């Protein structure tokens, strides 16, 4: 049972990581200045667009390789909460025909919260670091 849960968690981590990496990358490719201008237009400081794009892109990559999964996931959950309440809420759950709704944001946020709470060490840099620390502790205790 444990292997099924761990493998499923890897799937969630990688899919969320790829999704956020692409979202962050597109913000830069499309001109981060455009994203900053859009942030300004909805009443959010435009400079926050840089932070959001970096969290999405770097955080997405970190999730893909499994580095800092809990911290990155918590940051991404906060980003999704911000997106819902600043940009998506007026459009409703499924959207209003003009803009997207917040259903995907809630799904991403739920996955991010799951990963923030549970972590993901299978096929992850975090798992390698954890095993190395554990091995060093065991070695120093046996001496």
mmCIF file of N, CA and C in Angstrom:
data_model
loop_
_atom_site.group_PDB
_atom_site.id
_atom_site.type_symbol
_atom_site.label_atom_id
_atom_site.label_comp_id
_atom_site.label_asym_id
_atom_site.label_seq_id
_atom_site.Cartn_x
_atom_site.Cartn_y
_atom_site.Cartn_z
ATOM 1 N N UNK A 1 0.822 -1.205 0.000
ATOM 2 C CA UNK A 1 0.000 0.000 0.000
ATOM 3 C C UNK A 1 0.859 1.259 0.000
ATOM 4 N N UNK A 2 1.919 1.262 0.796
ATOM 5 C CA UNK A 2 2.779 2.435 0.895
ATOM 6 C C UNK A 2 3.370 2.807 -0.460
ATOM 7 N N UNK A 3 3.812 1.831 -1.227
ATOM 8 C CA UNK A 3 4.389 2.118 -2.542
ATOM 9 C C UNK A 3 3.372 2.755 -3.474
ATOM 10 N N UNK A 4 2.112 2.344 -3.381
ATOM 11 C CA UNK A 4 1.066 2.950 -4.202
ATOM 12 C C UNK A 4 0.883 4.414 -3.845
ATOM 13 N N UNK A 5 0.865 4.701 -2.564
ATOM 14 C CA UNK A 5 0.700 6.084 -2.106
ATOM 15 C C UNK A 5 1.902 6.920 -2.529
ATOM 16 N N UNK A 6 3.099 6.392 -2.335
ATOM 17 C CA UNK A 6 4.309 7.128 -2.712
ATOM 18 C C UNK A 6 4.374 7.364 -4.218
ATOM 19 N N UNK A 7 4.029 6.350 -4.994
ATOM 20 C CA UNK A 7 4.044 6.499 -6.452
ATOM 21 C C UNK A 7 2.988 7.510 -6.900
ATOM 22 N N UNK A 8 1.835 7.479 -6.287
ATOM 23 C CA UNK A 8 0.782 8.447 -6.618
ATOM 24 C C UNK A 8 1.215 9.864 -6.256
ATOM 25 N N UNK A 9 1.907 9.987 -5.147
ATOM 26 C CA UNK A 9 2.396 11.297 -4.719
ATOM 27 C C UNK A 9 3.442 11.830 -5.693
ATOM 28 N N UNK A 10 4.289 10.953 -6.203
ATOM 29 C CA UNK A 10 5.263 11.362 -7.226
ATOM 30 C C UNK A 10 4.520 11.889 -8.452
ATOM 31 N N UNK A 11 3.489 11.190 -8.858
ATOM 32 C CA UNK A 11 2.699 11.619 -10.013
ATOM 33 C C UNK A 11 2.118 13.014 -9.778
ATOM 34 N N UNK A 12 1.530 13.237 -8.617
ATOM 35 C CA UNK A 12 0.978 14.560 -8.296
ATOM 36 C C UNK A 12 2.074 15.626 -8.307
ATOM 37 N N UNK A 13 3.219 15.307 -7.694
ATOM 38 C CA UNK A 13 4.321 16.273 -7.609
ATOM 39 C C UNK A 13 4.835 16.664 -8.990
ATOM 40 N N UNK A 14 5.038 15.677 -9.847
ATOM 41 C CA UNK A 14 5.603 15.947 -11.172
ATOM 42 C C UNK A 14 4.588 16.695 -12.050
ATOM 43 N N UNK A 15 3.333 16.280 -12.023
ATOM 44 C CA UNK A 15 2.317 16.962 -12.836
ATOM 45 C C UNK A 15 2.153 18.403 -12.376
ATOM 46 N N UNK A 16 2.108 18.617 -11.067
ATOM 47 C CA UNK A 16 1.998 19.989 -10.554
ATOM 48 C C UNK A 16 3.241 20.789 -10.927
ATOM 49 N N UNK A 17 4.409 20.163 -10.816
ATOM 50 C CA UNK A 17 5.659 20.842 -11.159
ATOM 51 C C UNK A 17 5.715 21.251 -12.615
ATOM 52 N N UNK A 18 5.364 20.341 -13.506
ATOM 53 C CA UNK A 18 5.367 20.652 -14.943
ATOM 54 C C UNK A 18 4.360 21.770 -15.230
ATOM 55 N N UNK A 19 3.186 21.674 -14.646
ATOM 56 C CA UNK A 19 2.143 22.686 -14.880
ATOM 57 C C UNK A 19 2.602 24.065 -14.448
ATOM 58 N N UNK A 20 3.180 24.161 -13.263
ATOM 59 C CA UNK A 20 3.632 25.471 -12.787
ATOM 60 C C UNK A 20 4.862 25.951 -13.541
ATOM 61 N N UNK A 21 5.774 25.053 -13.866
ATOM 62 C CA UNK A 21 6.949 25.458 -14.638
ATOM 63 C C UNK A 21 6.507 26.110 -15.948
ATOM 64 N N UNK A 22 5.573 25.476 -16.638
ATOM 65 C CA UNK A 22 5.102 26.017 -17.917
ATOM 66 C C UNK A 22 4.384 27.349 -17.715
ATOM 67 N N UNK A 23 3.548 27.459 -16.682
ATOM 68 C CA UNK A 23 2.862 28.725 -16.415
ATOM 69 C C UNK A 23 3.872 29.855 -16.156
ATOM 70 N N UNK A 24 4.904 29.564 -15.373
ATOM 71 C CA UNK A 24 5.927 30.578 -15.100
ATOM 72 C C UNK A 24 6.721 30.939 -16.338
ATOM 73 N N UNK A 25 7.095 29.924 -17.114
ATOM 74 C CA UNK A 25 7.858 30.146 -18.335
ATOM 75 C C UNK A 25 7.083 31.016 -19.320
ATOM 76 N N UNK A 26 5.804 30.742 -19.468
ATOM 77 C CA UNK A 26 4.968 31.509 -20.398
ATOM 78 C C UNK A 26 4.892 32.978 -19.980
ATOM 79 N N UNK A 27 4.885 33.225 -18.676
ATOM 80 C CA UNK A 27 4.865 34.618 -18.205
ATOM 81 C C UNK A 27 6.109 35.362 -18.690
ATOM 82 N N UNK A 28 7.253 34.687 -18.673
ATOM 83 C CA UNK A 28 8.482 35.323 -19.145
ATOM 84 C C UNK A 28 8.534 35.388 -20.668
ATOM 85 N N UNK A 29 8.127 34.322 -21.333
ATOM 86 C CA UNK A 29 8.168 34.298 -22.796
ATOM 87 C C UNK A 29 7.207 35.311 -23.405
ATOM 88 N N UNK A 30 6.071 35.499 -22.762
ATOM 89 C CA UNK A 30 5.079 36.442 -23.267
ATOM 90 C C UNK A 30 5.419 37.893 -22.933
ATOM 91 N N UNK A 31 6.492 38.075 -22.233
ATOM 92 C CA UNK A 31 6.899 39.405 -21.799
ATOM 93 C C UNK A 31 6.408 39.655 -20.390
ATOM 94 N N UNK A 32 7.314 39.520 -19.448
ATOM 95 C CA UNK A 32 6.937 39.671 -18.041
ATOM 96 C C UNK A 32 6.387 41.076 -17.779
ATOM 97 N N UNK A 33 6.800 42.024 -18.602
ATOM 98 C CA UNK A 33 6.257 43.381 -18.484
ATOM 99 C C UNK A 33 4.761 43.403 -18.756
ATOM 100 N N UNK A 34 4.314 42.570 -19.698
ATOM 101 C CA UNK A 34 2.874 42.470 -19.978
ATOM 102 C C UNK A 34 2.127 41.904 -18.774
ATOM 103 N N UNK A 35 2.706 40.893 -18.162
ATOM 104 C CA UNK A 35 2.086 40.301 -16.969
ATOM 105 C C UNK A 35 2.069 41.312 -15.837
ATOM 106 N N UNK A 36 3.160 42.049 -15.672
ATOM 107 C CA UNK A 36 3.220 43.081 -14.627
ATOM 108 C C UNK A 36 2.158 44.154 -14.890
ATOM 109 N N UNK A 37 1.979 44.521 -16.147
ATOM 110 C CA UNK A 37 0.947 45.502 -16.503
ATOM 111 C C UNK A 37 -0.444 44.985 -16.191
ATOM 112 N N UNK A 38 -0.681 43.713 -16.457
ATOM 113 C CA UNK A 38 -1.983 43.124 -16.142
ATOM 114 C C UNK A 38 -2.205 43.100 -14.636
ATOM 115 N N UNK A 39 -1.152 42.750 -13.871
ATOM 116 C CA UNK A 39 -1.264 42.783 -12.412
ATOM 117 C C UNK A 39 -1.666 44.188 -11.963
ATOM 118 N N UNK A 40 -0.989 45.209 -12.490
ATOM 119 C CA UNK A 40 -1.327 46.596 -12.155
ATOM 120 C C UNK A 40 -2.787 46.906 -12.485
ATOM 121 N N UNK A 41 -3.253 46.408 -13.626
ATOM 122 C CA UNK A 41 -4.616 46.718 -14.075
ATOM 123 C C UNK A 41 -5.699 46.131 -13.169
ATOM 124 N N UNK A 42 -5.355 45.065 -12.438
ATOM 125 C CA UNK A 42 -6.350 44.487 -11.525
ATOM 126 C C UNK A 42 -6.075 44.880 -10.066
ATOM 127 N N UNK A 43 -5.181 45.846 -9.877
ATOM 128 C CA UNK A 43 -4.942 46.389 -8.546
ATOM 129 C C UNK A 43 -3.878 45.688 -7.724
ATOM 130 N N UNK A 44 -3.046 44.882 -8.371
ATOM 131 C CA UNK A 44 -1.945 44.204 -7.685
ATOM 132 C C UNK A 44 -0.651 44.864 -8.147
ATOM 133 N N UNK A 45 0.287 45.119 -7.242
ATOM 134 C CA UNK A 45 1.559 45.707 -7.677
ATOM 135 C C UNK A 45 2.198 44.878 -8.788
ATOM 136 N N UNK A 46 2.552 45.542 -9.872
ATOM 137 C CA UNK A 46 3.130 44.857 -11.024
ATOM 138 C C UNK A 46 4.398 44.098 -10.701
ATOM 139 N N UNK A 47 5.154 44.595 -9.735
ATOM 140 C CA UNK A 47 6.401 43.924 -9.360
ATOM 141 C C UNK A 47 6.137 42.524 -8.807
ATOM 142 N N UNK A 48 4.943 42.301 -8.304
ATOM 143 C CA UNK A 48 4.592 40.976 -7.787
ATOM 144 C C UNK A 48 4.553 39.932 -8.905
ATOM 145 N N UNK A 49 4.361 40.371 -10.134
ATOM 146 C CA UNK A 49 4.346 39.448 -11.271
ATOM 147 C C UNK A 49 5.688 38.721 -11.397
ATOM 148 N N UNK A 50 6.772 39.421 -11.122
ATOM 149 C CA UNK A 50 8.100 38.808 -11.192
ATOM 150 C C UNK A 50 8.234 37.703 -10.140
ATOM 151 N N UNK A 51 7.781 38.001 -8.926
ATOM 152 C CA UNK A 51 7.852 37.014 -7.843
ATOM 153 C C UNK A 51 6.998 35.796 -8.169
ATOM 154 N N UNK A 52 5.775 36.024 -8.632
ATOM 155 C CA UNK A 52 4.874 34.921 -8.960
ATOM 156 C C UNK A 52 5.467 34.065 -10.078
ATOM 157 N N UNK A 53 5.966 34.700 -11.124
ATOM 158 C CA UNK A 53 6.538 33.958 -12.249
ATOM 159 C C UNK A 53 7.756 33.146 -11.822
ATOM 160 N N UNK A 54 8.589 33.722 -10.981
ATOM 161 C CA UNK A 54 9.766 32.992 -10.491
ATOM 162 C C UNK A 54 9.370 31.822 -9.596
ATOM 163 N N UNK A 55 8.402 32.051 -8.698
ATOM 164 C CA UNK A 55 7.928 30.961 -7.838
ATOM 165 C C UNK A 55 7.369 29.846 -8.697
ATOM 166 N N UNK A 56 6.588 30.198 -9.719
ATOM 167 C CA UNK A 56 6.003 29.183 -10.585
ATOM 168 C C UNK A 56 7.065 28.427 -11.372
ATOM 169 N N UNK A 57 7.994 29.148 -11.974
ATOM 170 C CA UNK A 57 8.978 28.499 -12.843
ATOM 171 C C UNK A 57 10.028 27.730 -12.033
ATOM 172 N N UNK A 58 10.673 28.391 -11.094
ATOM 173 C CA UNK A 58 11.701 27.727 -10.294
ATOM 174 C C UNK A 58 11.068 26.689 -9.374
ATOM 175 N N UNK A 59 9.929 27.058 -8.775
ATOM 176 C CA UNK A 59 9.228 26.114 -7.913
ATOM 177 C C UNK A 59 8.744 24.902 -8.681
ATOM 178 N N UNK A 60 8.261 25.120 -9.892
ATOM 179 C CA UNK A 60 7.828 24.003 -10.725
ATOM 180 C C UNK A 60 8.966 23.053 -11.017
ATOM 181 N N UNK A 61 10.114 23.603 -11.378
ATOM 182 C CA UNK A 61 11.287 22.762 -11.633
ATOM 183 C C UNK A 61 11.705 22.015 -10.371
ATOM 184 N N UNK A 62 11.683 22.718 -9.233
ATOM 185 C CA UNK A 62 12.040 22.077 -7.961
ATOM 186 C C UNK A 62 11.106 20.904 -7.652
ATOM 187 N N UNK A 63 9.818 21.067 -7.945
ATOM 188 C CA UNK A 63 8.881 19.958 -7.724
ATOM 189 C C UNK A 63 9.185 18.788 -8.649
ATOM 190 N N UNK A 64 9.512 19.075 -9.884
ATOM 191 C CA UNK A 64 9.809 18.005 -10.838
ATOM 192 C C UNK A 64 10.953 17.129 -10.325
ATOM 193 N N UNK A 65 11.988 17.758 -9.793
ATOM 194 C CA UNK A 65 13.134 16.981 -9.295
ATOM 195 C C UNK A 65 12.972 16.601 -7.819
ATOM 196 N N UNK A 66 11.928 17.126 -7.170
ATOM 197 C CA UNK A 66 11.666 16.764 -5.781
ATOM 198 C C UNK A 66 12.575 17.460 -4.793
ATOM 199 N N UNK A 67 12.819 18.733 -4.991
ATOM 200 C CA UNK A 67 13.673 19.513 -4.100
ATOM 201 C C UNK A 67 12.835 20.551 -3.359
ATOM 202 N N UNK A 68 12.820 20.475 -2.045
ATOM 203 C CA UNK A 68 12.067 21.435 -1.244
ATOM 204 C C UNK A 68 10.565 21.339 -1.460
ATOM 205 N N UNK A 69 10.094 20.132 -1.658
ATOM 206 C CA UNK A 69 8.698 19.901 -2.036
ATOM 207 C C UNK A 69 7.706 20.568 -1.095
ATOM 208 N N UNK A 70 7.901 20.435 0.193
ATOM 209 C CA UNK A 70 6.938 20.995 1.153
ATOM 210 C C UNK A 70 6.911 22.520 1.102
ATOM 211 N N UNK A 71 8.068 23.132 1.080
ATOM 212 C CA UNK A 71 8.141 24.598 1.072
ATOM 213 C C UNK A 71 7.604 25.152 -0.245
ATOM 214 N N UNK A 72 8.056 24.583 -1.342
ATOM 215 C CA UNK A 72 7.610 25.035 -2.666
ATOM 216 C C UNK A 72 6.104 24.880 -2.796
ATOM 217 N N UNK A 73 5.586 23.751 -2.351
ATOM 218 C CA UNK A 73 4.146 23.508 -2.452
ATOM 219 C C UNK A 73 3.352 24.506 -1.622
ATOM 220 N N UNK A 74 3.856 24.846 -0.450
ATOM 221 C CA UNK A 74 3.180 25.853 0.382
ATOM 222 C C UNK A 74 3.165 27.204 -0.337
ATOM 223 N N UNK A 75 4.276 27.572 -0.960
ATOM 224 C CA UNK A 75 4.329 28.840 -1.713
ATOM 225 C C UNK A 75 3.346 28.822 -2.880
ATOM 226 N N UNK A 76 3.284 27.706 -3.573
ATOM 227 C CA UNK A 76 2.372 27.605 -4.714
ATOM 228 C C UNK A 76 0.911 27.636 -4.267
ATOM 229 N N UNK A 77 0.619 27.076 -3.115
ATOM 230 C CA UNK A 77 -0.749 27.150 -2.579
ATOM 231 C C UNK A 77 -1.123 28.605 -2.288
ATOM 232 N N UNK A 78 -0.181 29.365 -1.768
ATOM 233 C CA UNK A 78 -0.421 30.785 -1.505
ATOM 234 C C UNK A 78 -0.633 31.546 -2.820
ATOM 235 N N UNK A 79 0.164 31.218 -3.828
ATOM 236 C CA UNK A 79 -0.009 31.846 -5.144
ATOM 237 C C UNK A 79 -1.406 31.557 -5.688
ATOM 238 N N UNK A 80 -1.858 30.316 -5.553
ATOM 239 C CA UNK A 80 -3.193 29.950 -6.046
ATOM 240 C C UNK A 80 -4.291 30.659 -5.261
ATOM 241 N N UNK A 81 -4.114 30.761 -3.970
ATOM 242 C CA UNK A 81 -5.089 31.484 -3.146
ATOM 243 C C UNK A 81 -5.170 32.938 -3.600
ATOM 244 N N UNK A 82 -4.017 33.531 -3.858
ATOM 245 C CA UNK A 82 -3.986 34.901 -4.360
ATOM 246 C C UNK A 82 -4.660 35.026 -5.714
ATOM 247 N N UNK A 83 -4.405 34.081 -6.605
ATOM 248 C CA UNK A 83 -5.015 34.117 -7.937
ATOM 249 C C UNK A 83 -6.532 34.016 -7.845
ATOM 250 N N UNK A 84 -7.005 33.150 -6.980
ATOM 251 C CA UNK A 84 -8.455 32.985 -6.829
ATOM 252 C C UNK A 84 -9.096 34.280 -6.344
ATOM 253 N N UNK A 85 -8.548 34.855 -5.292
ATOM 254 C CA UNK A 85 -9.199 36.015 -4.679
ATOM 255 C C UNK A 85 -8.943 37.327 -5.393
ATOM 256 N N UNK A 86 -7.882 37.420 -6.184
ATOM 257 C CA UNK A 86 -7.617 38.696 -6.867
ATOM 258 C C UNK A 86 -8.084 38.725 -8.312
ATOM 259 N N UNK A 87 -8.120 37.565 -8.955
ATOM 260 C CA UNK A 87 -8.407 37.573 -10.389
ATOM 261 C C UNK A 87 -9.568 36.683 -10.813
ATOM 262 N N UNK A 88 -9.772 35.571 -10.159
ATOM 263 C CA UNK A 88 -10.691 34.568 -10.679
ATOM 264 C C UNK A 88 -12.074 34.551 -10.020
ATOM 265 N N UNK A 89 -12.173 34.971 -8.786
ATOM 266 C CA UNK A 89 -13.429 34.855 -8.037
ATOM 267 C C UNK A 89 -14.626 35.488 -8.747
ATOM 268 N N UNK A 90 -14.482 36.691 -9.320
ATOM 269 C CA UNK A 90 -15.640 37.302 -9.991
ATOM 270 C C UNK A 90 -16.165 36.480 -11.177
ATOM 271 N N UNK A 91 -15.302 35.683 -11.816
ATOM 272 C CA UNK A 91 -15.719 34.894 -12.977
ATOM 273 C C UNK A 91 -16.490 33.644 -12.573
ATOM 274 N N UNK A 92 -16.449 33.279 -11.296
ATOM 275 C CA UNK A 92 -17.145 32.091 -10.834
ATOM 276 C C UNK A 92 -16.303 30.844 -10.972
ATOM 277 N N UNK A 93 -16.870 29.740 -10.550
ATOM 278 C CA UNK A 93 -16.133 28.475 -10.531
ATOM 279 C C UNK A 93 -15.723 28.026 -11.930
ATOM 280 N N UNK A 94 -16.643 28.093 -12.886
ATOM 281 C CA UNK A 94 -16.359 27.609 -14.240
ATOM 282 C C UNK A 94 -16.018 28.712 -15.229
ATOM 283 N N UNK A 95 -16.043 29.946 -14.810
ATOM 284 C CA UNK A 95 -15.766 31.061 -15.707
ATOM 285 C C UNK A 95 -17.048 31.740 -16.131
ATOM 286 N N UNK A 96 -16.884 32.877 -16.762
ATOM 287 C CA UNK A 96 -18.050 33.670 -17.145
ATOM 288 C C UNK A 96 -18.183 33.858 -18.651
ATOM 289 N N UNK A 97 -17.493 33.049 -19.424
ATOM 290 C CA UNK A 97 -17.528 33.186 -20.878
ATOM 291 C C UNK A 97 -16.484 34.153 -21.398
ATOM 292 N N UNK A 98 -15.936 34.967 -20.517
ATOM 293 C CA UNK A 98 -14.896 35.922 -20.889
ATOM 294 C C UNK A 98 -13.554 35.468 -20.312
ATOM 295 N N UNK A 99 -13.576 35.132 -19.035
ATOM 296 C CA UNK A 99 -12.360 34.700 -18.357
ATOM 297 C C UNK A 99 -12.544 33.329 -17.737
ATOM 298 N N UNK A 100 -11.428 32.699 -17.444
ATOM 299 C CA UNK A 100 -11.453 31.369 -16.831
ATOM 300 C C UNK A 100 -11.942 31.463 -15.394
ATOM 301 N N UNK A 101 -12.551 30.410 -14.938
ATOM 302 C CA UNK A 101 -12.976 30.322 -13.547
ATOM 303 C C UNK A 101 -11.834 29.845 -12.672
ATOM 304 N N UNK A 102 -12.166 29.546 -11.444
ATOM 305 C CA UNK A 102 -11.119 29.168 -10.499
ATOM 306 C C UNK A 102 -11.071 27.666 -10.199
ATOM 307 N N UNK A 103 -11.738 26.838 -11.023
ATOM 308 C CA UNK A 103 -11.740 25.400 -10.755
ATOM 309 C C UNK A 103 -10.341 24.801 -10.846
ATOM 310 N N UNK A 104 -9.541 25.191 -11.829
ATOM 311 C CA UNK A 104 -8.186 24.663 -11.951
ATOM 312 C C UNK A 104 -7.303 25.168 -10.809
ATOM 313 N N UNK A 105 -7.516 26.406 -10.411
ATOM 314 C CA UNK A 105 -6.741 26.981 -9.312
ATOM 315 C C UNK A 105 -6.996 26.215 -8.006
ATOM 316 N N UNK A 106 -8.257 25.839 -7.786
ATOM 317 C CA UNK A 106 -8.582 25.069 -6.582
ATOM 318 C C UNK A 106 -7.938 23.683 -6.652
ATOM 319 N N UNK A 107 -7.974 23.059 -7.811
ATOM 320 C CA UNK A 107 -7.347 21.742 -7.959
ATOM 321 C C UNK A 107 -5.841 21.833 -7.714
ATOM 322 N N UNK A 108 -5.186 22.821 -8.320
ATOM 323 C CA UNK A 108 -3.753 23.019 -8.101
ATOM 324 C C UNK A 108 -3.469 23.298 -6.628
ATOM 325 N N UNK A 109 -4.306 24.127 -5.997
ATOM 326 C CA UNK A 109 -4.101 24.467 -4.596
ATOM 327 C C UNK A 109 -4.258 23.226 -3.717
ATOM 328 N N UNK A 110 -5.246 22.391 -4.010
ATOM 329 C CA UNK A 110 -5.453 21.168 -3.226
ATOM 330 C C UNK A 110 -4.252 20.229 -3.343
ATOM 331 N N UNK A 111 -3.731 20.075 -4.550
ATOM 332 C CA UNK A 111 -2.550 19.228 -4.746
ATOM 333 C C UNK A 111 -1.354 19.818 -4.003
ATOM 334 N N UNK A 112 -1.186 21.128 -4.108
ATOM 335 C CA UNK A 112 -0.068 21.793 -3.431
ATOM 336 C C UNK A 112 -0.171 21.631 -1.912
ATOM 337 N N UNK A 113 -1.374 21.757 -1.365
ATOM 338 C CA UNK A 113 -1.555 21.583 0.079
ATOM 339 C C UNK A 113 -1.245 20.140 0.478
ATOM 340 N N UNK A 114 -1.711 19.190 -0.322
ATOM 341 C CA UNK A 114 -1.405 17.779 -0.053
ATOM 342 C C UNK A 114 0.109 17.570 0.013
ATOM 343 N N UNK A 115 0.823 18.112 -0.965
ATOM 344 C CA UNK A 115 2.276 17.936 -1.006
ATOM 345 C C UNK A 115 2.970 18.695 0.124
ATOM 346 N N UNK A 116 2.444 19.860 0.492
ATOM 347 C CA UNK A 116 3.026 20.630 1.596
ATOM 348 C C UNK A 116 2.888 19.862 2.910
ATOM 349 N N UNK A 117 1.780 19.184 3.081
ATOM 350 C CA UNK A 117 1.536 18.426 4.312
ATOM 351 C C UNK A 117 2.306 17.104 4.316
ATOM 352 N N UNK A 118 2.304 16.396 3.201
ATOM 353 C CA UNK A 118 2.846 15.039 3.153
ATOM 354 C C UNK A 118 4.259 14.915 2.598
ATOM 355 N N UNK A 119 4.688 15.881 1.804
ATOM 356 C CA UNK A 119 5.989 15.761 1.162
ATOM 357 C C UNK A 119 5.959 14.686 0.091
ATOM 358 N N UNK A 120 7.093 14.462 -0.528
ATOM 359 C CA UNK A 120 7.229 13.434 -1.558
ATOM 360 C C UNK A 120 8.706 13.114 -1.716
ATOM 361 N N UNK A 121 9.112 11.960 -1.214
ATOM 362 C CA UNK A 121 10.539 11.622 -1.228
ATOM 363 C C UNK A 121 10.913 10.569 -2.257
ATOM 364 N N UNK A 122 9.929 9.882 -2.796
ATOM 365 C CA UNK A 122 10.236 8.862 -3.802
ATOM 366 C C UNK A 122 10.692 9.560 -5.090
ATOM 367 N N UNK A 123 11.783 9.091 -5.674
ATOM 368 C CA UNK A 123 12.338 9.676 -6.896
ATOM 369 C C UNK A 123 12.537 11.181 -6.750
ATOM 370 N N UNK A 124 13.070 11.593 -5.595
ATOM 371 C CA UNK A 124 13.215 13.013 -5.297
ATOM 372 C C UNK A 124 14.584 13.318 -4.695
ATOM 373 N N UNK A 125 15.075 14.501 -4.984
ATOM 374 C CA UNK A 125 16.318 14.967 -4.371
ATOM 375 C C UNK A 125 16.153 15.002 -2.857
ATOM 376 N N UNK A 126 14.976 15.407 -2.373
ATOM 377 C CA UNK A 126 14.717 15.422 -0.926
ATOM 378 C C UNK A 126 14.955 14.041 -0.308
ATOM 379 N N UNK A 127 14.539 12.994 -1.007
ATOM 380 C CA UNK A 127 14.725 11.630 -0.522
ATOM 381 C C UNK A 127 16.188 11.251 -0.443
ATOM 382 N N UNK A 128 16.961 11.676 -1.423
ATOM 383 C CA UNK A 128 18.407 11.396 -1.427
ATOM 384 C C UNK A 128 19.078 12.122 -0.270
ATOM 385 N N UNK A 129 18.705 13.384 -0.075
ATOM 386 C CA UNK A 129 19.271 14.176 1.028
ATOM 387 C C UNK A 129 18.912 13.540 2.365
ATOM 388 N N UNK A 130 17.673 13.123 2.499
ATOM 389 C CA UNK A 130 17.201 12.494 3.736
ATOM 390 C C UNK A 130 17.958 11.208 4.023
ATOM 391 N N UNK A 131 18.153 10.380 2.994
ATOM 392 C CA UNK A 131 18.876 9.120 3.178
ATOM 393 C C UNK A 131 20.331 9.381 3.552
ATOM 394 N N UNK A 132 20.944 10.397 2.956
ATOM 395 C CA UNK A 132 22.335 10.738 3.261
ATOM 396 C C UNK A 132 22.463 11.193 4.710
ATOM 397 N N UNK A 133 21.547 12.045 5.164
ATOM 398 C CA UNK A 133 21.569 12.518 6.555
ATOM 399 C C UNK A 133 21.357 11.357 7.519
ATOM 400 N N UNK A 134 20.403 10.483 7.183
ATOM 401 C CA UNK A 134 20.112 9.333 8.038
ATOM 402 C C UNK A 134 21.332 8.410 8.119
ATOM 403 N N UNK A 135 21.987 8.179 6.987
ATOM 404 C CA UNK A 135 23.174 7.322 6.964
ATOM 405 C C UNK A 135 24.296 7.925 7.813
ATOM 406 N N UNK A 136 24.485 9.245 7.716
ATOM 407 C CA UNK A 136 25.527 9.910 8.509
ATOM 408 C C UNK A 136 25.226 9.797 9.995
ATOM 409 N N UNK A 137 23.948 9.951 10.376
ATOM 410 C CA UNK A 137 23.563 9.832 11.783
ATOM 411 C C UNK A 137 23.795 8.415 12.290
ATOM 412 N N UNK A 138 23.424 7.435 11.501
ATOM 413 C CA UNK A 138 23.599 6.042 11.895
ATOM 414 C C UNK A 138 25.087 5.706 12.031
ATOM 415 N N UNK A 139 25.894 6.230 11.122
ATOM 416 C CA UNK A 139 27.337 5.981 11.153
ATOM 417 C C UNK A 139 27.954 6.610 12.377
ATOM 418 N N UNK A 140 27.557 7.847 12.699
ATOM 419 C CA UNK A 140 28.145 8.529 13.861
ATOM 420 C C UNK A 140 27.680 7.918 15.179
ATOM 421 N N UNK A 141 26.481 7.328 15.211
ATOM 422 C CA UNK A 141 25.984 6.700 16.439
ATOM 423 C C UNK A 141 26.627 5.345 16.682
ATOM 424 N N UNK A 142 27.027 4.659 15.614
ATOM 425 C CA UNK A 142 27.617 3.335 15.782
ATOM 426 C C UNK A 142 29.090 3.391 16.134
ATOM 427 N N UNK A 143 29.693 4.567 16.003
ATOM 428 C CA UNK A 143 31.124 4.693 16.280
ATOM 429 C C UNK A 143 31.382 4.786 17.738
#
